[in-house]
CSV table of C-alpha atoms and ligand atoms in Angstrom, one decimal:
chain,number,residue,atom,x,y,z
A,8,UNK,CA,-30.7,-11.2,-5.6
A,9,UNK,CA,-27.3,-9.7,-5.4
A,10,UNK,CA,-27.0,-7.7,-2.2
A,11,UNK,CA,-24.7,-4.3,-2.5
A,12,UNK,CA,-21.8,-4.5,-0.2
A,13,UNK,CA,-20.7,-1.5,1.7
A,14,UNK,CA,-17.2,-0.2,1.3
A,15,UNK,CA,-15.9,-1.6,4.9
A,16,UNK,CA,-17.6,-4.8,3.9
A,17,UNK,CA,-16.1,-4.9,0.6
A,18,UNK,CA,-12.3,-3.9,2.0
A,19,UNK,CA,-13.1,-6.9,4.7
A,20,UNK,CA,-13.5,-9.5,2.0
A,21,UNK,CA,-10.7,-8.4,0.1
A,22,UNK,CA,-8.6,-8.7,3.4
A,23,UNK,CA,-9.8,-11.9,4.1
A,24,UNK,CA,-8.9,-13.3,0.2
A,25,UNK,CA,-5.5,-11.6,0.4
A,26,UNK,CA,-4.7,-13.2,3.7
A,27,UNK,CA,-5.9,-16.5,2.6
A,28,UNK,CA,-3.7,-16.3,-0.7
A,29,UNK,CA,-0.7,-15.4,1.3
A,30,UNK,CA,-1.1,-17.9,4.1
A,31,UNK,CA,-0.8,-20.2,0.7
A,32,UNK,CA,1.8,-18.8,-1.1
A,33,UNK,CA,4.6,-18.3,2.1
A,34,UNK,CA,5.9,-21.4,3.1
A,35,UNK,CA,4.6,-23.0,6.1
A,36,UNK,CA,6.9,-22.5,9.2
A,37,UNK,CA,8.9,-25.8,9.2
A,38,UNK,CA,12.4,-27.0,8.6
A,39,UNK,CA,15.7,-25.5,9.2
A,40,UNK,CA,14.6,-21.9,7.9
A,41,UNK,CA,11.5,-22.2,10.5
A,42,UNK,CA,12.4,-18.8,12.0
A,43,UNK,CA,12.3,-17.0,8.9
A,44,UNK,CA,9.0,-18.3,7.5
A,45,UNK,CA,7.6,-17.7,10.9
A,46,UNK,CA,8.7,-13.8,10.9
A,47,UNK,CA,7.4,-13.4,7.1
A,48,UNK,CA,3.9,-14.9,8.3
A,49,UNK,CA,3.7,-13.1,11.4
A,50,UNK,CA,4.2,-9.8,9.4
A,51,UNK,CA,2.1,-10.6,6.0
A,52,UNK,CA,-0.7,-12.4,7.9
A,53,UNK,CA,-1.1,-9.6,10.2
A,54,UNK,CA,-4.0,-7.3,10.5
A,55,UNK,CA,-3.2,-4.9,7.5
A,56,UNK,CA,-6.2,-2.9,6.1
A,57,UNK,CA,-5.4,-4.3,2.5
A,58,UNK,CA,-6.0,-1.0,0.7
A,59,UNK,CA,-3.5,-1.5,-2.1
A,60,UNK,CA,-5.0,-5.2,-2.8
A,61,UNK,CA,-8.5,-3.4,-2.9
A,62,UNK,CA,-7.1,-0.8,-5.6
A,63,UNK,CA,-5.7,-3.9,-7.5
A,64,UNK,CA,-9.0,-5.9,-7.8
A,65,UNK,CA,-11.3,-2.6,-8.0
A,66,UNK,CA,-9.3,-1.2,-10.8
A,67,UNK,CA,-8.5,-4.5,-12.6
A,68,UNK,CA,-12.2,-5.2,-12.3
A,69,UNK,CA,-12.9,-2.1,-14.6
A,70,UNK,CA,-11.3,-4.1,-17.4
A,71,UNK,CA,-12.9,-7.6,-16.6
A,72,UNK,CA,-9.8,-9.0,-15.7
A,73,UNK,CA,-10.2,-12.4,-13.9
A,74,UNK,CA,-10.3,-12.0,-10.3
A,75,UNK,CA,-7.6,-14.8,-9.6
A,76,UNK,CA,-5.1,-13.2,-11.6
A,77,UNK,CA,-5.9,-10.0,-9.9
A,78,UNK,CA,-5.4,-11.6,-6.4
A,79,UNK,CA,-2.1,-12.9,-7.2
A,80,UNK,CA,-1.0,-9.5,-8.4
A,81,UNK,CA,-2.4,-7.9,-5.3
A,82,UNK,CA,-1.0,-10.5,-3.1
A,83,UNK,CA,2.4,-9.4,-4.6
A,84,UNK,CA,2.1,-6.0,-3.9
A,85,UNK,CA,1.3,-6.8,-0.4
A,86,UNK,CA,4.5,-8.8,0.2
A,87,UNK,CA,6.3,-5.7,-1.0
A,88,UNK,CA,4.2,-3.1,1.1
A,89,UNK,CA,4.5,-5.6,4.3
A,90,UNK,CA,8.7,-5.9,3.6
A,91,UNK,CA,8.7,-2.0,3.5
A,92,UNK,CA,6.9,-1.9,6.6
A,93,UNK,CA,9.2,-4.4,8.3
A,94,UNK,CA,12.4,-2.5,7.3
A,95,UNK,CA,10.7,1.0,7.9
A,96,UNK,CA,10.4,-0.1,11.5
A,97,UNK,CA,13.7,-1.3,12.1
A,98,UNK,CA,15.9,0.8,14.9
A,99,UNK,CA,18.2,2.2,11.9
A,100,UNK,CA,15.1,3.8,10.2
A,101,UNK,CA,11.9,4.8,12.1
A,102,UNK,CA,12.7,2.6,15.5
A,103,UNK,CA,9.3,1.6,16.1
A,104,UNK,CA,7.9,-1.2,18.6
A,105,UNK,CA,4.4,-1.3,17.4
A,106,UNK,CA,2.7,-2.4,14.0
A,107,UNK,CA,-0.8,-3.2,13.3
A,108,UNK,CA,-1.3,-3.5,16.8
A,109,UNK,CA,1.4,-6.2,17.8
A,110,UNK,CA,5.0,-5.6,18.6
A,111,UNK,CA,7.2,-5.2,15.3
A,112,UNK,CA,9.2,-8.0,13.6
A,113,UNK,CA,12.2,-6.9,14.8
A,114,UNK,CA,11.0,-7.0,18.4
A,115,UNK,CA,9.1,-10.3,18.1
A,116,UNK,CA,11.9,-12.0,16.6
A,117,UNK,CA,15.2,-10.1,16.1
A,118,UNK,CA,16.8,-7.5,13.8
A,119,UNK,CA,18.6,-9.9,11.7
A,120,UNK,CA,15.5,-11.8,11.2
A,121,UNK,CA,13.5,-8.9,10.4
A,122,UNK,CA,15.8,-8.0,7.6
A,123,UNK,CA,16.0,-11.2,6.2
A,124,UNK,CA,11.8,-11.6,6.0
A,125,UNK,CA,11.5,-8.2,4.4
A,126,UNK,CA,14.2,-9.2,1.9
A,127,UNK,CA,12.4,-12.7,1.2
A,128,UNK,CA,9.1,-11.0,1.0
A,129,UNK,CA,10.3,-9.0,-1.3
A,130,UNK,CA,11.7,-11.3,-3.4
A,131,UNK,CA,8.6,-13.7,-3.0
A,132,UNK,CA,6.5,-10.5,-5.0
A,133,UNK,CA,8.4,-10.9,-7.9
A,134,UNK,CA,8.4,-14.7,-7.8
A,135,UNK,CA,4.2,-14.8,-7.7
A,136,UNK,CA,4.2,-12.4,-10.5
A,137,UNK,CA,6.6,-14.2,-12.8
A,138,UNK,CA,4.7,-17.4,-12.4
A,139,UNK,CA,2.4,-18.3,-15.3
A,140,UNK,CA,-0.9,-18.3,-13.2
A,141,UNK,CA,-0.7,-14.4,-12.7
A,142,UNK,CA,-1.0,-14.0,-16.5
A,143,UNK,CA,-0.5,-16.6,-19.4
A,144,UNK,CA,1.5,-14.1,-21.7
A,145,UNK,CA,5.0,-14.0,-20.7
A,146,UNK,CA,5.3,-10.3,-21.8
A,147,UNK,CA,2.3,-9.0,-19.7
A,148,UNK,CA,4.3,-10.7,-16.8
A,149,UNK,CA,7.5,-8.9,-17.9
A,150,UNK,CA,5.6,-5.6,-17.8
A,151,UNK,CA,4.1,-6.4,-14.3
A,152,UNK,CA,7.6,-7.2,-12.9
A,153,UNK,CA,8.8,-4.0,-14.4
A,154,UNK,CA,6.1,-1.8,-13.2
A,155,UNK,CA,6.5,-3.2,-9.4
A,156,UNK,CA,10.2,-2.9,-9.5
A,157,UNK,CA,10.0,0.6,-10.8
A,158,UNK,CA,7.1,1.5,-8.0
A,159,UNK,CA,9.1,-0.4,-5.4
A,160,UNK,CA,12.6,0.8,-6.2
A,161,UNK,CA,15.0,3.9,-6.4
A,162,UNK,CA,12.8,6.0,-8.2
A,163,UNK,CA,9.7,4.9,-6.1
A,164,UNK,CA,9.1,4.0,-2.6
A,165,UNK,CA,13.2,3.2,-1.9
A,166,UNK,CA,14.0,6.5,-3.5
A,167,UNK,CA,11.2,8.2,-1.2
A,168,UNK,CA,12.3,6.3,2.1
A,169,UNK,CA,16.1,7.5,1.0
A,170,UNK,CA,14.9,11.5,0.7
A,171,UNK,CA,13.1,11.2,3.8
A,172,UNK,CA,16.4,9.6,5.7
A,173,UNK,CA,18.6,12.0,4.0
A,174,UNK,CA,16.6,15.1,5.1
A,175,UNK,CA,16.7,14.0,8.9
A,176,UNK,CA,15.1,16.6,11.0
A,177,UNK,CA,15.9,19.7,8.4
A,178,UNK,CA,13.0,21.6,6.9
A,179,UNK,CA,11.9,20.5,3.6
A,180,UNK,CA,10.3,22.8,0.7
A,181,UNK,CA,6.9,21.7,0.5
A,182,UNK,CA,7.3,20.8,-3.4
A,183,UNK,CA,10.1,18.4,-2.3
A,184,UNK,CA,8.0,16.9,0.5
A,185,UNK,CA,5.3,16.2,-2.0
A,186,UNK,CA,8.1,14.6,-4.3
A,187,UNK,CA,9.3,12.3,-1.5
A,188,UNK,CA,5.5,11.3,-0.4
A,189,UNK,CA,4.6,10.6,-4.1
A,190,UNK,CA,7.7,8.1,-4.4
A,191,UNK,CA,7.7,6.9,-0.8
A,192,UNK,CA,3.8,5.9,-0.7
A,193,UNK,CA,2.0,7.0,-4.0
A,194,UNK,CA,4.4,4.9,-6.5
A,195,UNK,CA,3.0,1.4,-5.1
A,196,UNK,CA,-0.7,2.9,-4.9
A,197,UNK,CA,-0.4,3.9,-8.7
A,198,UNK,CA,1.4,0.5,-9.5
A,199,UNK,CA,-1.8,-0.9,-7.8
A,200,UNK,CA,-4.2,1.0,-9.6
A,201,UNK,CA,-2.8,0.4,-13.0
A,202,UNK,CA,-1.8,-3.3,-12.8
A,203,UNK,CA,-5.2,-4.4,-14.1
A,204,UNK,CA,-4.6,-2.1,-17.0
A,205,UNK,CA,-1.4,-3.6,-17.9
A,206,UNK,CA,-2.9,-6.8,-17.9
A,207,UNK,CA,-6.0,-6.1,-20.0
A,208,UNK,CA,-3.9,-3.9,-22.4
A,209,UNK,CA,-6.3,-1.1,-21.5
A,210,UNK,CA,-6.5,2.4,-23.6
A,211,UNK,CA,-4.1,5.0,-23.0
A,212,UNK,CA,-7.5,7.1,-21.9
A,213,UNK,CA,-8.2,4.8,-19.1
A,214,UNK,CA,-4.5,4.7,-17.8
A,215,UNK,CA,-4.1,8.2,-17.9
A,216,UNK,CA,-7.6,8.6,-15.8
A,217,UNK,CA,-6.0,6.1,-13.4
A,218,UNK,CA,-2.8,7.5,-13.0
A,219,UNK,CA,-4.3,10.8,-12.0
A,220,UNK,CA,-6.6,9.3,-9.5
A,221,UNK,CA,-3.5,7.6,-8.1
A,222,UNK,CA,-1.7,10.8,-7.9
A,223,UNK,CA,-4.5,12.4,-6.0
A,224,UNK,CA,-5.5,9.4,-3.8
A,225,UNK,CA,-2.0,8.6,-2.9
A,226,UNK,CA,-1.1,12.3,-1.6
A,227,UNK,CA,-4.8,12.4,0.3
A,228,UNK,CA,-3.6,9.1,2.0
A,229,UNK,CA,-0.4,10.1,2.7
A,230,UNK,CA,-1.3,13.5,4.4
A,231,UNK,CA,-4.2,11.6,6.3
A,232,UNK,CA,-1.4,9.2,7.6
A,233,UNK,CA,0.5,12.4,8.8
A,234,UNK,CA,-2.7,13.8,10.3
A,235,UNK,CA,-3.2,10.6,12.1
A,236,UNK,CA,0.4,10.9,13.7
A,237,UNK,CA,-0.7,14.0,14.6
A,238,UNK,CA,-4.4,13.5,16.0
A,239,UNK,CA,-4.7,9.5,16.0
A,240,UNK,CA,-5.3,7.0,18.3
A,241,UNK,CA,-2.9,4.3,18.7
A,242,UNK,CA,-5.4,1.8,19.9
A,243,UNK,CA,-7.1,2.2,16.1
A,244,UNK,CA,-3.9,2.9,14.1
A,245,UNK,CA,-2.1,0.3,15.5
A,246,UNK,CA,1.1,2.0,15.8
A,247,UNK,CA,2.6,4.9,18.0
A,248,UNK,CA,1.5,8.1,17.2
A,249,UNK,CA,3.4,11.8,17.6
A,250,UNK,CA,6.5,10.2,16.2
A,251,UNK,CA,6.8,12.5,13.1
A,252,UNK,CA,7.2,15.6,15.5
A,253,UNK,CA,9.4,13.9,17.9
A,254,UNK,CA,11.7,12.7,14.9
A,255,UNK,CA,11.4,16.1,13.4
A,256,UNK,CA,10.3,14.4,10.2
A,257,UNK,CA,9.1,16.6,7.4
A,258,UNK,CA,5.3,16.4,6.5
A,259,UNK,CA,3.0,18.8,4.8
A,260,UNK,CA,1.2,19.5,8.0
A,261,UNK,CA,4.5,21.7,8.6
A,262,UNK,CA,3.3,24.1,6.0
A,263,UNK,CA,-0.4,23.5,5.9
A,264,UNK,CA,-1.3,23.1,9.4
A,265,UNK,CA,-3.7,20.9,10.7
A,266,UNK,CA,-6.9,22.4,9.3
A,267,UNK,CA,-5.4,23.3,6.0
A,268,UNK,CA,-4.1,19.8,5.6
A,269,UNK,CA,-7.7,18.5,6.2
A,270,UNK,CA,-8.9,20.9,3.6
A,271,UNK,CA,-6.3,19.8,1.1
A,272,UNK,CA,-7.1,16.1,1.4
A,273,UNK,CA,-10.9,17.0,0.7
A,274,UNK,CA,-9.6,19.0,-2.4
A,275,UNK,CA,-7.6,15.7,-3.6
A,276,UNK,CA,-10.4,13.5,-2.7
A,277,UNK,CA,-12.9,15.6,-5.2
A,278,UNK,CA,-10.1,15.7,-7.9
A,279,UNK,CA,-9.6,11.7,-7.3
A,280,UNK,CA,-13.2,11.4,-8.1
A,281,UNK,CA,-13.3,13.6,-10.9
A,282,UNK,CA,-10.6,11.4,-12.7
A,283,UNK,CA,-13.3,8.2,-12.3
A,284,UNK,CA,-15.9,9.7,-14.6
A,285,UNK,CA,-14.8,8.0,-17.6
A,286,UNK,CA,-15.6,4.5,-15.9
A,287,UNK,CA,-19.2,5.4,-15.0
A,288,UNK,CA,-21.1,3.2,-12.4
A,289,UNK,CA,-18.8,0.1,-12.6
A,290,UNK,CA,-16.5,2.7,-10.1
A,291,UNK,CA,-18.5,3.0,-7.3
A,292,UNK,CA,-16.2,1.2,-5.0
A,293,UNK,CA,-13.4,3.4,-6.1
A,294,UNK,CA,-15.8,6.6,-5.1
A,295,UNK,CA,-16.2,5.3,-2.0
A,296,UNK,CA,-12.7,4.4,-1.4
A,297,UNK,CA,-11.8,8.0,-1.8
A,298,UNK,CA,-14.2,8.8,1.3
A,299,UNK,CA,-12.6,6.1,3.4
A,300,UNK,CA,-9.1,7.4,2.5
A,301,UNK,CA,-9.7,10.7,3.7
A,302,UNK,CA,-11.8,10.0,7.1
A,303,UNK,CA,-10.0,6.8,8.2
A,304,UNK,CA,-8.9,6.6,11.8
A,305,UNK,CA,-6.9,3.7,11.0
B,421,GRG,C1,12.2,0.9,4.4
B,421,GRG,C2,12.3,0.2,1.8
B,421,GRG,C3,11.6,0.8,2.8
B,421,GRG,C4,10.6,1.7,2.5
B,421,GRG,C5,9.6,2.1,3.7
B,421,GRG,C6,6.1,2.9,2.5
B,421,GRG,C7,7.3,3.2,3.4
B,421,GRG,C8,8.6,3.3,2.9
B,421,GRG,C9,7.4,3.2,5.1
B,421,GRG,C10,6.0,3.3,6.2
B,421,GRG,C11,6.0,4.3,6.8
B,421,GRG,C12,4.7,5.1,6.9
B,421,GRG,C13,4.1,5.5,7.7
B,421,GRG,C14,4.4,5.6,5.4
B,421,GRG,C15,3.5,6.6,5.1
B,421,GRG,C16,2.2,5.5,4.7
B,421,GRG,C17,2.2,4.3,4.7
B,421,GRG,C18,2.9,3.4,3.9
B,421,GRG,C19,1.3,3.9,5.6
B,421,GRG,C20,1.0,2.4,5.9
B,421,GRG,O1,0.1,1.8,5.2
B,421,GRG,P1,-1.0,1.3,5.5
B,421,GRG,O2,-2.0,2.6,6.2
B,421,GRG,O3,-1.0,0.1,6.5
B,421,GRG,O4,-1.8,0.8,4.3
B,421,GRG,P2,-1.5,-1.2,6.9
B,421,GRG,O5,-0.9,-1.6,8.2
B,421,GRG,O6,-3.1,-1.2,6.8
B,421,GRG,O7,-1.0,-2.3,5.7
């Protein structure tokens, strides 16, 4: 008899598998580089939700891609995500002391080690994708590397972060805020959701549906993150709250208000679910992920 897992149980299972794999892939803290390896492990083996890995595994599962290969891609995505959090927390960016319920890397180690640990996690991500265990076909590995590089780079996450920094506390047009958030947060989600389709050579129709799902869910995730900054509890989010307002950061809440923003996440959630229709019952966990994303407290 197979017992159906609840969404939270599935997320926990994925989190455990990813932490185990990252533990294996990140060098042990020995030798002259001990401090660097230790900082990388401190950041990557901490208690993240592992949402992006869940999306790699669940979306890849729609196309019957091997679990071990998907896990490697998921670990690569989590390395990129962790590097972005380390750098985002630095004094020259958001200047945060708390992340995932613990002191940020530059607080626990030093600023220089935080920069280097982020850099090393970024390059490790591409090393993981380039390995033949990720996919036997070099052309597929290259497509994954290109996809992740674009999602993480100047036209994706880093570009979105640069727009955020450049805006400072100036008011931004709502459309520009949405674009900035699509790049900063949405691009990595989109890659996580499309990676399995790349590995399986899935149909254009399936890839189009996943891109639509990623677009709507990525934005809903970001708006919920902004809501948690306003209304959240730092003992649950594991990071400081109220920072966006303190730093005058642009968010869609400025235009929509708290109630409007909550309504918008519900609407985006319904749209996200509609994109999953072509996958039928195999997309059950993805359906449940939408409810988790818009009602989460962490
Ligand atoms: C510094 C290159 C560079 C990029 C930074 C992603 C990012 C760009 C900054 C993080 C700041 C932030 C709060 C973004 C909003 C959405 C987001 C990425 C939240 C954190 O992701 P979760 O909730 O975190 O998945 P866990 O800890 O669960 O992995």
